[in-house]
Amino acid sequence: MKNIFLQISAVVFCISLTLVSCNTAKKANANLPKDIAERPADENSQTYDQAQLDKIKASIESEISKEKCTNINDWTFAPMGAKSCGDPQLYIAYPKKLEATILPKINDYTEKVKAFNQKYNIMSDCMMIEPPTSIKCVNGKAELVN
């Protein structure tokens, strides 16, 4: 009888130990680092800030690309972005009829790029980009002429 009691106790002990260890393994996995692709973006990182700038720029370019270029007199251009030394990163053509909405977005983007450059001590080539001399329409799209 004593032998059966010891066997039952040993079986109960082993089952309890198995259940506790399996439950512990589940909790341990929750504390492991996740794959970098699954981690949320760090809102205080240069990569995150650059992605935000890229989204703004893409939004501006997307809005402009919806307009067909058929008459160069309906288009103009503006400097966009900023190099660390202060010169523009590029010039962008946009339709004059959208000037009231596009120009503030371009200026906002430029100011954010300046702040980004200062925050992260960005260095650039500081080569001056000459303003375009004119605009031409090619296949419905405005192209800057230098």
mmCIF file with all atom_site columns, C-alpha atoms in Angstrom, residues 69 72 75-80 90-94 129-138 141-146:
data_model
loop_
_atom_site.group_PDB
_atom_site.id
_atom_site.type_symbol
_atom_site.label_atom_id
_atom_site.label_alt_id
_atom_site.label_comp_id
_atom_site.label_asym_id
_atom_site.label_entity_id
_atom_site.label_seq_id
_atom_site.pdbx_PDB_ins_code
_atom_site.Cartn_x
_atom_site.Cartn_y
_atom_site.Cartn_z
_atom_site.occupancy
_atom_site.B_iso_or_equiv
_atom_site.pdbx_formal_charge
_atom_site.auth_seq_id
_atom_site.auth_comp_id
_atom_site.auth_asym_id
_atom_site.auth_atom_id
_atom_site.pdbx_PDB_model_num
ATOM 1  C CA . CYS A 1 69  ? 0.693  69.467 -68.305 1.00 0.00 ? 69  CYS A CA 1
ATOM 2  C CA . ILE A 1 72  ? 3.618  75.531 -69.831 1.00 0.00 ? 72  ILE A CA 1
ATOM 3  C CA . TRP A 1 75  ? 2.878  75.815 -64.531 1.00 0.00 ? 75  TRP A CA 1
ATOM 4  C CA . THR A 1 76  ? 5.596  77.265 -62.329 1.00 0.00 ? 76  THR A CA 1
ATOM 5  C CA . PHE A 1 77  ? 8.245  75.884 -59.995 1.00 0.00 ? 77  PHE A CA 1
ATOM 6  C CA . ALA A 1 78  ? 9.540  76.319 -56.463 1.00 0.00 ? 78  ALA A CA 1
ATOM 7  C CA . PRO A 1 79  ? 12.548 75.246 -54.410 1.00 0.00 ? 79  PRO A CA 1
ATOM 8  C CA . MET A 1 80  ? 11.838 72.240 -52.205 1.00 0.00 ? 80  MET A CA 1
ATOM 9  C CA . LEU A 1 90  ? 15.613 70.325 -55.622 1.00 0.00 ? 90  LEU A CA 1
ATOM 10 C CA . TYR A 1 91  ? 13.102 72.338 -57.584 1.00 0.00 ? 91  TYR A CA 1
ATOM 11 C CA . ILE A 1 92  ? 9.615  71.060 -58.234 1.00 0.00 ? 92  ILE A CA 1
ATOM 12 C CA . ALA A 1 93  ? 7.129  72.056 -60.926 1.00 0.00 ? 93  ALA A CA 1
ATOM 13 C CA . TYR A 1 94  ? 3.498  72.527 -59.978 1.00 0.00 ? 94  TYR A CA 1
ATOM 14 C CA . ILE A 1 129 ? 21.449 73.569 -57.578 1.00 0.00 ? 129 ILE A CA 1
ATOM 15 C CA . GLU A 1 130 ? 20.686 76.139 -60.239 1.00 0.00 ? 130 GLU A CA 1
ATOM 16 C CA . PRO A 1 131 ? 17.054 77.129 -60.610 1.00 0.00 ? 131 PRO A CA 1
ATOM 17 C CA . PRO A 1 132 ? 15.439 75.850 -63.793 1.00 0.00 ? 132 PRO A CA 1
ATOM 18 C CA . THR A 1 133 ? 15.276 78.201 -66.740 1.00 0.00 ? 133 THR A CA 1
ATOM 19 C CA . SER A 1 134 ? 11.858 76.984 -67.870 1.00 0.00 ? 134 SER A CA 1
ATOM 20 C CA . ILE A 1 135 ? 9.299  74.192 -67.880 1.00 0.00 ? 135 ILE A CA 1
ATOM 21 C CA . LYS A 1 136 ? 8.275  71.939 -70.737 1.00 0.00 ? 136 LYS A CA 1
ATOM 22 C CA . CYS A 1 137 ? 5.377  69.535 -71.069 1.00 0.00 ? 137 CYS A CA 1
ATOM 23 C CA . VAL A 1 138 ? 6.374  65.983 -72.002 1.00 0.00 ? 138 VAL A CA 1
ATOM 24 C CA . LYS A 1 141 ? 3.999  65.779 -67.326 1.00 0.00 ? 141 LYS A CA 1
ATOM 25 C CA . ALA A 1 142 ? 5.843  68.960 -66.444 1.00 0.00 ? 142 ALA A CA 1
ATOM 26 C CA . GLU A 1 143 ? 9.619  68.750 -66.707 1.00 0.00 ? 143 GLU A CA 1
ATOM 27 C CA . LEU A 1 144 ? 12.076 71.368 -65.520 1.00 0.00 ? 144 LEU A CA 1
ATOM 28 C CA . VAL A 1 145 ? 14.600 72.662 -68.040 1.00 0.00 ? 145 VAL A CA 1
ATOM 29 C CA . ASN A 1 146 ? 18.036 73.743 -66.839 1.00 0.00 ? 146 ASN A CA 1
#
